[in-house]
C-alpha positions in Angstrom: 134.4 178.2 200.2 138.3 178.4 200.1 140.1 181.4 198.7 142.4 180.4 195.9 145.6 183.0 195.6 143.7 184.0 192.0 140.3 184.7 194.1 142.5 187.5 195.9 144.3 188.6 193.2 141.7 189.4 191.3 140.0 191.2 194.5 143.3 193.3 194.6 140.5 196.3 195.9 142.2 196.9 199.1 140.8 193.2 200.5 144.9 191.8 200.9 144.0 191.5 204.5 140.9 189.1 203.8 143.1 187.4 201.4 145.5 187.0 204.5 144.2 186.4 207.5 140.2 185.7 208.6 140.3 187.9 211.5 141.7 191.0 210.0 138.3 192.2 208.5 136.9 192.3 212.2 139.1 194.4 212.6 139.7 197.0 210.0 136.4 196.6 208.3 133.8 198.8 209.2 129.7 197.5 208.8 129.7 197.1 205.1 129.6 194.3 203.3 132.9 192.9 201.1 132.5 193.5 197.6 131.9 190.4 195.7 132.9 191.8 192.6 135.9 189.9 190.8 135.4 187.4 194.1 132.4 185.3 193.5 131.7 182.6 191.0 127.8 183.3 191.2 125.4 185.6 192.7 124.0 183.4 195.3 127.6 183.4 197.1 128.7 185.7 199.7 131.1 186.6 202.4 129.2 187.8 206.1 131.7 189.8 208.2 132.7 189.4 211.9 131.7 192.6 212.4 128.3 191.9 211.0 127.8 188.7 212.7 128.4 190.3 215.9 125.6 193.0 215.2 122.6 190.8 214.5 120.8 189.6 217.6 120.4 185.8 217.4 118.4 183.6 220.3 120.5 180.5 219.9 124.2 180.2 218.3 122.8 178.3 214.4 120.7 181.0 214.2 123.8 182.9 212.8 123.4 180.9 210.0 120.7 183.3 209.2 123.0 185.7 207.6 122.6 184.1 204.6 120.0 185.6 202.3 116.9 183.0 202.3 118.3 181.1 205.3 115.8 180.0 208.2 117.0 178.4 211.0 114.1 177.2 213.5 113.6 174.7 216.4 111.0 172.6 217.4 112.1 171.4 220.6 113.2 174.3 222.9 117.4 174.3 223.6 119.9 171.9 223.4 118.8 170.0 220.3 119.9 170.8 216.6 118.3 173.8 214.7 115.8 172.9 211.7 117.0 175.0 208.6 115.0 176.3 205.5 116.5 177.3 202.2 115.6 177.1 198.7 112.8 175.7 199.0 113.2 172.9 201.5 112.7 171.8 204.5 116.4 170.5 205.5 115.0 168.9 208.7 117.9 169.1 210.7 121.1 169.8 207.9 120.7 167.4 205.2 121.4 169.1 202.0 123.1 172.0 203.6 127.1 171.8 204.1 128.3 173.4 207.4 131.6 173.4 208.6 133.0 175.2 211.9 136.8 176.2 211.8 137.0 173.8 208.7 135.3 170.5 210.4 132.4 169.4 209.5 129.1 169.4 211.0 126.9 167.5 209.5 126.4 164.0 211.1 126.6 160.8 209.0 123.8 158.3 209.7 122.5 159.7 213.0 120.1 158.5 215.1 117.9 161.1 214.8 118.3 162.0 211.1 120.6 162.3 208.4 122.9 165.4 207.9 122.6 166.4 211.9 124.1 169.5 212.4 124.1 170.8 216.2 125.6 174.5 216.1 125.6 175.1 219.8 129.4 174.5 220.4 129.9 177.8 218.2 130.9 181.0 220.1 129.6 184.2 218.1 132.3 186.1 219.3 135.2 184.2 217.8 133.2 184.0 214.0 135.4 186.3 212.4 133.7 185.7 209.0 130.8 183.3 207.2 131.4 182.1 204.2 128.0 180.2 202.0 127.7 179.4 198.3 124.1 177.7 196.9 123.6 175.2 195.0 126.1 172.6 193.9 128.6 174.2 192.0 131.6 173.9 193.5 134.2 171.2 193.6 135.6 171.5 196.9 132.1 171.6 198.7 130.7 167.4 198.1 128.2 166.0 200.7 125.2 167.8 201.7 126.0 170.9 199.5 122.7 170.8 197.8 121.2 173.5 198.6 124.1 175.7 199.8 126.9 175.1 201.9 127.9 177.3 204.9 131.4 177.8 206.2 132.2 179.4 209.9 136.4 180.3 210.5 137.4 181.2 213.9 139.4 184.2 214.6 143.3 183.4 215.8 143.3 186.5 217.6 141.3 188.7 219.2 141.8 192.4 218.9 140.9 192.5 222.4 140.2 190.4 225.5 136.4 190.1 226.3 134.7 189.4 229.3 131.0 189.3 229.0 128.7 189.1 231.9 124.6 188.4 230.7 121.3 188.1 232.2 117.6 187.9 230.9 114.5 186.5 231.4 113.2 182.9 231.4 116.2 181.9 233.4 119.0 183.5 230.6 122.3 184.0 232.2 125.9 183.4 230.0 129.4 184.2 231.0 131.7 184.2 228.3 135.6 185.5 228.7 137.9 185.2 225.8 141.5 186.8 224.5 144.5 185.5 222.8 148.7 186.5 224.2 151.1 186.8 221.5 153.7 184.3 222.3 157.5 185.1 221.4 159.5 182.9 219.6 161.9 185.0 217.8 161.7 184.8 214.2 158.7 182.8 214.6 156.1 184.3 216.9 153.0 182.7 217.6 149.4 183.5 219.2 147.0 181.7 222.0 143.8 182.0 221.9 141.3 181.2 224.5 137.6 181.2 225.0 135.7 180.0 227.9 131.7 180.0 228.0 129.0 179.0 230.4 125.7 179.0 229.8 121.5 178.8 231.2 118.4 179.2 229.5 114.8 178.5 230.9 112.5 179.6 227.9 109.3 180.8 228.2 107.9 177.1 228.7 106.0 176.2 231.6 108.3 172.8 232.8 111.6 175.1 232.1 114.4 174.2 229.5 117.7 174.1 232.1 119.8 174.4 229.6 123.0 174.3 231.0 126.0 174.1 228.3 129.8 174.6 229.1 132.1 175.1 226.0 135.8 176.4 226.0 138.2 177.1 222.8 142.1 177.3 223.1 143.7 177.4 220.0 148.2 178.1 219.0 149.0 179.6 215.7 151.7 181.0 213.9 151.4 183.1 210.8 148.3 184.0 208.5 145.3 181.7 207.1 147.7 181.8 203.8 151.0 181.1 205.5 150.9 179.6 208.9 149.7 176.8 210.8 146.8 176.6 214.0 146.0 173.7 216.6 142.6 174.2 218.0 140.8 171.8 220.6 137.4 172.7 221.3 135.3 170.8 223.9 131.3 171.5 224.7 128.9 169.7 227.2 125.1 170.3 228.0 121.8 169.1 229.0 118.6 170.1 228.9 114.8 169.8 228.9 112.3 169.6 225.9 109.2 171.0 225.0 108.1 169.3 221.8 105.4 170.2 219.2 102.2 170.2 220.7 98.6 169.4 219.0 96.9 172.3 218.3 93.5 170.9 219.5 94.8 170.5 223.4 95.6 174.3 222.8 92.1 174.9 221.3 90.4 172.6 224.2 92.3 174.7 226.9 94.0 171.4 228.2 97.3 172.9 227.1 98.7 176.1 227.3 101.2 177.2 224.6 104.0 176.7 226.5 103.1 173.4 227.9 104.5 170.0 227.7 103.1 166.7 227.4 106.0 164.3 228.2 107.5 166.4 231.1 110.5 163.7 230.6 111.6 164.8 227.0 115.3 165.9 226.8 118.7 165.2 226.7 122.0 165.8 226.6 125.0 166.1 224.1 129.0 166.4 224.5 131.6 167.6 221.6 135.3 167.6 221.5 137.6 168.4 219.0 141.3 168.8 218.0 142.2 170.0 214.3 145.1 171.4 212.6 145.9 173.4 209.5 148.6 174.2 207.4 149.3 176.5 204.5 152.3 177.7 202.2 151.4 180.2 199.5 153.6 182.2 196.9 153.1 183.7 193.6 153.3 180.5 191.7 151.5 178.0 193.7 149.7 177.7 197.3 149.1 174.5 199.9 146.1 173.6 202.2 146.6 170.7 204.5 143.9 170.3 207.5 142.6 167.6 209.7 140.5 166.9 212.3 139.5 164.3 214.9 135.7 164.9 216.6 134.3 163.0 219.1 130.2 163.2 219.6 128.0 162.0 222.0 124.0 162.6 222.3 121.1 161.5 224.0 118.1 162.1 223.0 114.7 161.6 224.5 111.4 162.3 222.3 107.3 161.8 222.4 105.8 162.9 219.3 102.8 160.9 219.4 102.2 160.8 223.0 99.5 157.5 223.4 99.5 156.1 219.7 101.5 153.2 219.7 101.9 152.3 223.7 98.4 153.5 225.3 100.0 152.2 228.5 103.2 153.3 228.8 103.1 156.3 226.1 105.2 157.0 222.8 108.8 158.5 224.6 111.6 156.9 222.7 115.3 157.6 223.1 118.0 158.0 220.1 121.4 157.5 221.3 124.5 158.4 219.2 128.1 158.6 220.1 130.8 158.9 217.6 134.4 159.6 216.2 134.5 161.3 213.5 138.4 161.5 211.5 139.4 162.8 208.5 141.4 165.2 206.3 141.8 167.6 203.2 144.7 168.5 201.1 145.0 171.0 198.3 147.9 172.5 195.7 147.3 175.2 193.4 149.3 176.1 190.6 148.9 180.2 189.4 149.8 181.5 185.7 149.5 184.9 185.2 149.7 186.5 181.5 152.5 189.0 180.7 149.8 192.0 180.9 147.9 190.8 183.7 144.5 190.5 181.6 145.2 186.8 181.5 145.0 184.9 185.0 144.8 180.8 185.8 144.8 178.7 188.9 144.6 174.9 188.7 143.4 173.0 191.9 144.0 169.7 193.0 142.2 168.7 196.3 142.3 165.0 198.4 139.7 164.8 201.4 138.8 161.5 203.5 136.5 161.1 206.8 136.1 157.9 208.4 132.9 157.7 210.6 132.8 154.8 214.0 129.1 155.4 214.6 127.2 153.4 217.6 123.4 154.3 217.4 120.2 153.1 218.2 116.6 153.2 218.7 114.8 152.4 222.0 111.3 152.6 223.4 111.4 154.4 226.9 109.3 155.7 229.9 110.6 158.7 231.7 114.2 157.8 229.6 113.9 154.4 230.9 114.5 151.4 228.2 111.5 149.7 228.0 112.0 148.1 224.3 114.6 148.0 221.8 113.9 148.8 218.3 117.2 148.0 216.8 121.0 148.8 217.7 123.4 149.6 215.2 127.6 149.5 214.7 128.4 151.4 211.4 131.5 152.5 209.9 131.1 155.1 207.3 133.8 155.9 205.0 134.3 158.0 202.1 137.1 159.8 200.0 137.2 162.4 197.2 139.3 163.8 194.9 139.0 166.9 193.0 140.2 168.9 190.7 139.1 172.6 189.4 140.4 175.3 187.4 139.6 178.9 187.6 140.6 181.3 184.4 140.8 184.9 184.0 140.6 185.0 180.3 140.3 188.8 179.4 139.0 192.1 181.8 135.3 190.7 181.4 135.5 186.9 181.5 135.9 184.7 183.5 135.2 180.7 183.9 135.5 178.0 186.8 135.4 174.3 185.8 135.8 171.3 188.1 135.1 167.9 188.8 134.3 165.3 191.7 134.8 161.9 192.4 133.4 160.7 195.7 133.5 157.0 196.8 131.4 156.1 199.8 131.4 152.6 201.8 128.9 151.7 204.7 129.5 148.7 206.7 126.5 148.3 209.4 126.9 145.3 211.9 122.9 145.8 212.9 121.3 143.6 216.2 119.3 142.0 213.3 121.2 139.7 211.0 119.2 140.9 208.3 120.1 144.2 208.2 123.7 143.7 208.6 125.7 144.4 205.5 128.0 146.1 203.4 127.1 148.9 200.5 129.6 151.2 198.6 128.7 153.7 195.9 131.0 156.3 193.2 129.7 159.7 192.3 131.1 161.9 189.3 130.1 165.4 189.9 130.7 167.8 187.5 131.0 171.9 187.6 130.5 175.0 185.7 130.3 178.9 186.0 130.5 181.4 184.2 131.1 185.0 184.7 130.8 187.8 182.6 131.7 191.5 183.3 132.4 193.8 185.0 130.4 196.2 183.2 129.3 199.7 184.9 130.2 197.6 188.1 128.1 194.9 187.6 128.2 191.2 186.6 126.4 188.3 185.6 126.8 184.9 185.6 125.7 181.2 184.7 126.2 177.9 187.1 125.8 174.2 186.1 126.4 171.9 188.3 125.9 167.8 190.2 126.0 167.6 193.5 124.7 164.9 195.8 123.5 164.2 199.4 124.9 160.5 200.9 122.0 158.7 202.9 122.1 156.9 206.0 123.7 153.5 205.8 121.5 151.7 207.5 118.8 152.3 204.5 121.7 151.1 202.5 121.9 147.2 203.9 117.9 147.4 205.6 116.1 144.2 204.5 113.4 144.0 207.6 111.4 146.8 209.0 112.9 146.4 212.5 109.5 147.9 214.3 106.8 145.2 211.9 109.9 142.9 210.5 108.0 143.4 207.4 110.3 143.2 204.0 110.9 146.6 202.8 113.5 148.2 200.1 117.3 149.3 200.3 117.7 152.9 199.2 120.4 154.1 196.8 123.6 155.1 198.9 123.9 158.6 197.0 121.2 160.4 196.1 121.7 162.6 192.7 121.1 166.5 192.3 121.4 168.7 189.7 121.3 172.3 189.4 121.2 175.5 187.4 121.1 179.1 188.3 121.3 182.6 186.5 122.3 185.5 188.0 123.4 189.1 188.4 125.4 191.2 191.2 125.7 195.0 190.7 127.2 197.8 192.6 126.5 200.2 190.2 124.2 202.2 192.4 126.7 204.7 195.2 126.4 202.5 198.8 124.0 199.5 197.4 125.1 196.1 197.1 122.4 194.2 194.8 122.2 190.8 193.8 119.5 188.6 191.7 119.2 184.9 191.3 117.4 182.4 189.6 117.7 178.6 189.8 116.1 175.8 189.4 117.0 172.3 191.2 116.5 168.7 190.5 116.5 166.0 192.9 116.3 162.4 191.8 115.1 160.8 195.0 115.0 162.7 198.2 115.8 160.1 200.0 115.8 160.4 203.6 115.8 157.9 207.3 113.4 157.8 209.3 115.1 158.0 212.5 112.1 158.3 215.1 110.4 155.0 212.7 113.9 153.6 212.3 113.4 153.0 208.3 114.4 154.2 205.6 111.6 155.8 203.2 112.5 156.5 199.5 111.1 159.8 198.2 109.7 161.0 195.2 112.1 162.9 192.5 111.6 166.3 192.7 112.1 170.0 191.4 112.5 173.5 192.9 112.4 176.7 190.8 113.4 180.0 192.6 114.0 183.9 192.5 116.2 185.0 195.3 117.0 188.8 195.6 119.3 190.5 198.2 120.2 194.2 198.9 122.2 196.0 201.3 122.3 200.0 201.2 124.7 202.3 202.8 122.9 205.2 202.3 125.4 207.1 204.9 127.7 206.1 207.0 126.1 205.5 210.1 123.3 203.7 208.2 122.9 199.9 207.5 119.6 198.5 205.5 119.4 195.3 204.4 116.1 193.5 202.3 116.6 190.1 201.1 113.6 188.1 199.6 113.5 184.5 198.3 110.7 182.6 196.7 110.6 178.8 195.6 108.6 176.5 194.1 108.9 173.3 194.5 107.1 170.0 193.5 107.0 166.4 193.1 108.2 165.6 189.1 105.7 162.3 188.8 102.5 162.1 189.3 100.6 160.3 192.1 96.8 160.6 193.8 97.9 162.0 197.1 99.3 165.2 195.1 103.0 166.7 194.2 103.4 169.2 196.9 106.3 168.6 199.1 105.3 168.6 203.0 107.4 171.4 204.6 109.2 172.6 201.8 109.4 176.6 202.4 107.7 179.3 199.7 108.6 182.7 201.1 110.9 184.3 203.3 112.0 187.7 203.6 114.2 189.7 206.1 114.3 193.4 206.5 116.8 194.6 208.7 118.7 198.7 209.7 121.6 198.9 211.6 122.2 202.1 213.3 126.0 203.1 214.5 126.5 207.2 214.2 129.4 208.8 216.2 129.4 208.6 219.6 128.4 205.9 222.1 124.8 204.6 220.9 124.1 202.2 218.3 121.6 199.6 217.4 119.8 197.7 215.1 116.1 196.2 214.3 115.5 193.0 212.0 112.5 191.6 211.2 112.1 188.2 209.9 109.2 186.7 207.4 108.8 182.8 207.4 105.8 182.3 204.7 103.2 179.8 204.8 104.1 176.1 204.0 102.2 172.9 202.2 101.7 170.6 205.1 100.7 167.4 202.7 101.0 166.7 199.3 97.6 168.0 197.9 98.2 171.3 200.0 94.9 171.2 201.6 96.6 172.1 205.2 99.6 174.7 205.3 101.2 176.0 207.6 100.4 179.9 208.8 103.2 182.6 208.5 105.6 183.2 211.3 106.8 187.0 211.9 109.2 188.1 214.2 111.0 191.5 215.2 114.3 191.4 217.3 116.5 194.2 218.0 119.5 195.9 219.6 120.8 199.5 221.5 124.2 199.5 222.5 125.9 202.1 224.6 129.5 202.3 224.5 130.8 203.6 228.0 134.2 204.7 227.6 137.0 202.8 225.3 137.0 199.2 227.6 132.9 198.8 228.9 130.1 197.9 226.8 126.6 197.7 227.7 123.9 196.3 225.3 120.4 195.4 225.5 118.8 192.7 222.9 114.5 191.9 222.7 113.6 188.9 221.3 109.9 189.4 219.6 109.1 192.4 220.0 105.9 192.5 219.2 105.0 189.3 221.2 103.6 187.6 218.7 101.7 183.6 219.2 103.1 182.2 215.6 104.7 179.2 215.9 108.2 178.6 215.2 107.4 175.4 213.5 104.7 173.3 212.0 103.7 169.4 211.3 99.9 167.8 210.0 100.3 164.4 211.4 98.4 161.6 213.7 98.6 161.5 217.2 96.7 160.7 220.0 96.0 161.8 223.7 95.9 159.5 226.6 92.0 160.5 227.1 91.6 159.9 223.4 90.6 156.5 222.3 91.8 156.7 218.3 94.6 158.4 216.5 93.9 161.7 215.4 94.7 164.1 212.5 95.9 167.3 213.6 98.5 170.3 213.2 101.7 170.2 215.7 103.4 173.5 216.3 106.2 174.7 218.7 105.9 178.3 219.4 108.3 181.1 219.1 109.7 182.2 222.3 107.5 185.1 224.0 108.8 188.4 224.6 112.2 188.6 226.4 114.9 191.0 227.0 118.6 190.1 227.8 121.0 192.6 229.0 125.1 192.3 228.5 128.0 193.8 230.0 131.4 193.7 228.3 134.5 194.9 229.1 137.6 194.9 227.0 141.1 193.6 228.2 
């Protein structure tokens, strides 16, 4: 989602200061959403405000995520862990297929213990998200790995219009104390900024053996210049532990043996740490512009789990733990030529891009009682590397068309040294990924376009070298190292209506393997190719000034493409979902703002005889602004206090007063009714 010096120009409506410098919009931008038109390459692209991020009310930092139109981000395991996210129709467990980077690092975890594409959002501090980027579907060059079904991008303010000091308190435990500002720094000719952020952070839930969630997290960033010509440092560095509350079976709920909120393992939990330090430097001018970034991460996490309670160890029950520290490294560099025509109808940049990221992964698999080792499944030492280069072109041709062409060449290598000889080895793999959009208009303020596109999602390397089922040390297949997708969507964007922001997609998917690991099994299963149509739609009205409304719906449809007896329905992968949302800010010192949130029913196994049931939730908002420094705001979570759950599974699992497996629904529930109340004061 980078901003070419050609995006901007040819946004020259009053957006220089996005083109400039992220933070700005926070700033001088008031609720409304950015025009896309002349910006976007498709109609399933956008640009999400700081400003708007800071009015929705969000339980848990990912679910900002949830800006994007047809985005759901859930949990099923209470705080701490990774969010599960829903879009275009799939289930993207916990971030494969979905591209997220914070500050320009990535996310998304390589071959993690507990699954592929892990993406744990809880370092992110809302307050310093001066603007979310996402694109869908895989038709962009710079985006690679993951970007499947969309890619999300989250850049960090370098200052702060003001200082904040936030003091918070709710129930189920909630309490957060956040204080954050940023001190110009003179140096003459060259002044600089230094921004700071310091959090600290408790949450209970509603569950009857409580969360303590307890995270610390500070920011503290130098930079000089704008996002087009300066330079930042940033370290970052986050800690927590924390409880779990798994899925439950429904028929302990049924029974009475459980309660909603109850827990079967009271030992389920864990704990995570993340440090950072990245840098980024850019030089732009008429004729050309550089990027240069890089970043060093280093992850820890442990992570204790009982799914099936008594199936497999009647004795000492089903806990197991999923270790996984890391250091992530890497880099991306970009130049970009501009042409412009003598009458300025004609307009051309030309792209070339470098990125690398080298992964030192140490992960395993253990059996454990109350997080004590009691067997070992397997242990792994991987080293994941990979490097792309990319080129892309974007053209102006005349008032009313325009076209973006690029291509990708990724090379991937996986080296796993595996506590099983027979699942140590080396695997590399090449993927050619070619783009192309076209965009038409604008006519009466509106425009359409066309996207074509390959994209791809890397899998885990230990599927790539497995020969031996470590749990049975039964043979079983290697999986292909990159797994293929290819896309197509169709859409429209119009503005043509006074204060309404409309746009309309359609797009249809291919996947030729979903291929995924297995992390709580400790396999690698190879899935079935398949296909996703969908519609998405997505309004926001300004009707008047002090009036937000936003309606976005999405619908997909997706399938297995072969045939097989157990069905082609694909367990988990989302139909519906649908947020409605008003945002209220009129002169003077009250505003506020209600959203409510759709998450439709879902095929549970492949001959959809079990789905899932609906999930509907209503959060909301009033601010009061007391005077020009003090703010005091109120958020409800679930208004209506609904007992939907916030996810759902159809699998076996058995009691420990149960003598055979059984077949039943798991859910987690949404959190109950709760109210939090802030106090912030500028500085």
């Amino acid at each position: 989602m980078k901003r070419t010096l050609l995006a901007s120009a040819l946004a020259a409506i009053a957006l220089s200061a996005h083109a400039d410098d992220p933070f700005l919009p926070r700033v001088t931008i008031d609720a409304s959403r950015l025009s896309q038109l002349g910006i976007a390459d498709s109609a399933a692209e956008g640009t999400v405000t700081g400003r708007q991020l800071a009015a929705r009310t969000v339980y848990r930092p990912g679910e900002l995520l949830e800006a994007v139109p047809g985005l759901v981000a859930s949990q099923h395991s209470g705080e701490g862990k990774a969010n599960q996210f829903y879009l275009r129709g799939f289930n993207l467990d916990h971030g494969t297929d979905l591209r997220t980077t914070v500050d320009g690092m990535p996310v998304n975890q390589r071959s993690h213990a507990h699954g592929q594409g892990w993406t744990d959002l809880n370092f992110v501090i809302p307050e310093l998200a001066a603007r979310l980027d996402y694109r869908k579907g895989p038709y962009s060059a710079w985006s690679g790995d993951f970007a499947s079904a969309g890619a999300t991008e989250i850049a960090y303010a370098s200052r702060l219009a003001r200082g904040i000091a936030s003091l918070a308190g709710g129930q189920d435990g909630y309490g957060r104390a956040l204080v954050a500002g940023s001190a110009d720094i003179d140096r003459g000719a060259r002044p600089g900024a230094l921004l700071y952020a310091l959090e600290t952070m408790h949450n209970d839930g509603p569950f009857t053996r409580g969360d303590n969630y307890r995270k610390v997290n500070g920011v503290l960033r130098y930079s000089e210049g704008f996002a087009n010509n300066g330079f930042h440092v940033t370290a970052m560095a986050y800690r927590a532990k924390w409880n779990a509350t798994d899925q439950i079976p429904q028929r302990a709920v049924d029974s009475g043996a459980l309660g909603r909120f109850d827990n079967i393992d009271p030992t389920d939990g864990g704990g995570a740490h993340r440090y950072s330090l990245s840098g980024a430097w850019a030089r732009s001018s008429d004729a050309s512009s550089t990027r240069i970034s890089a970043y060093a991460i280093a992850n820890r996490l442990a992570l204790f789990s009982n799914f099936t309670y008594f199936m497999d160890d009647p004795v000492n029950g089903d806990q197991f733990a999923q270790p996984d520290r890391r250091v992530t490294s890497g880099f991306d560099a970009s130049h970009a030529w501009h042409a412009h025509g003598a009458d300025d109808a004609f307009a051309s940049t030309t792209t070339v891009g470098i990125t690398a990221q080298n992964d030192n992964i140490h992960n395993g698999l253990y059996g454990t009682k109350a997080r004590r080792v009691i067997a070992t499944t397997r242990e792994d030492h991987i080293v994941e590397s990979s490097g792309a280069l990319f080129i892309e072109n974007q053209t102006r041709w005349n008032p009313f068309v325009r076209t973006v062409a690029g291509l990708r060449a990724d090379h991937y290598r996986f080296d796993v040294a595996s506590d099983r000889p027979a699942n140590t080895g080396k695997a590399s793999d090449t993927m050619l990924s070619p783009t192309i959009s076209l965009v038409f208009g604008p006519w009466a303020r509106t425009e359409f376009y066309a996207n074509a596109g390959t994209g791809f999602h890397s899998n885990d390397a230990r599927g790539t070298v497995i020969a031996v089922d470590p749990k049975t040390g039964e043979p079983v297949d290697r999986v292909t190292p990159l797994a293929r997708t290819r896309g197509l969507d169709l859409g429209v964007r119009s503005e043509w209506v006074r204060g309404l922001q409309t746009s309309l997609s359609l797009y249809r998917l291919d996947m030729a393997s979903e291929l995924v690991f297995v992390g709580d099994a400790g396999t690698t299963e190879a899935g079935r190719p398949s296909r996703r149509h969908g519609i998405e739609l997505s309004n926001y009205y300004k009707p008047v000034k002090w009036l937000a409304l936003d309606a976005d719906l999405a619908y997909a449809r997706g399938r297995y493409r072969d045939s097989a007896p157990e069905g082609n329905r694909i367990p988990g992968a989302v139909e519906g979902v649908a947020q409605l949302a008003a945002t209220v800010t009129p002169e003077g010192p009250w505003s506020g703002a209600l959203r409510l949130r759709w998450f439709g029913p879902r095929p549970l196994v492949e001959d959809n005889s079990i789905r899932s049931a609906a999930t509907l939730t209503l959060n909301g908002r009033i601010g009061y602004q007391a005077g020009r420094r003090l703010q005091v705001e109120l958020e409800a979570f679930n208004l209506t206090n609904r007992r939907d759950a916030a996810i759902t599974y159809y699998y076996a699992s058995q009691l420990k007063d149960e003598t055979a497996p059984v077949d039943d629904y798991h859910f987690h529930p949404i959190e109950s009714r709760s109210l939090r109340l802030s106090l912030s004061y500028a500085f």
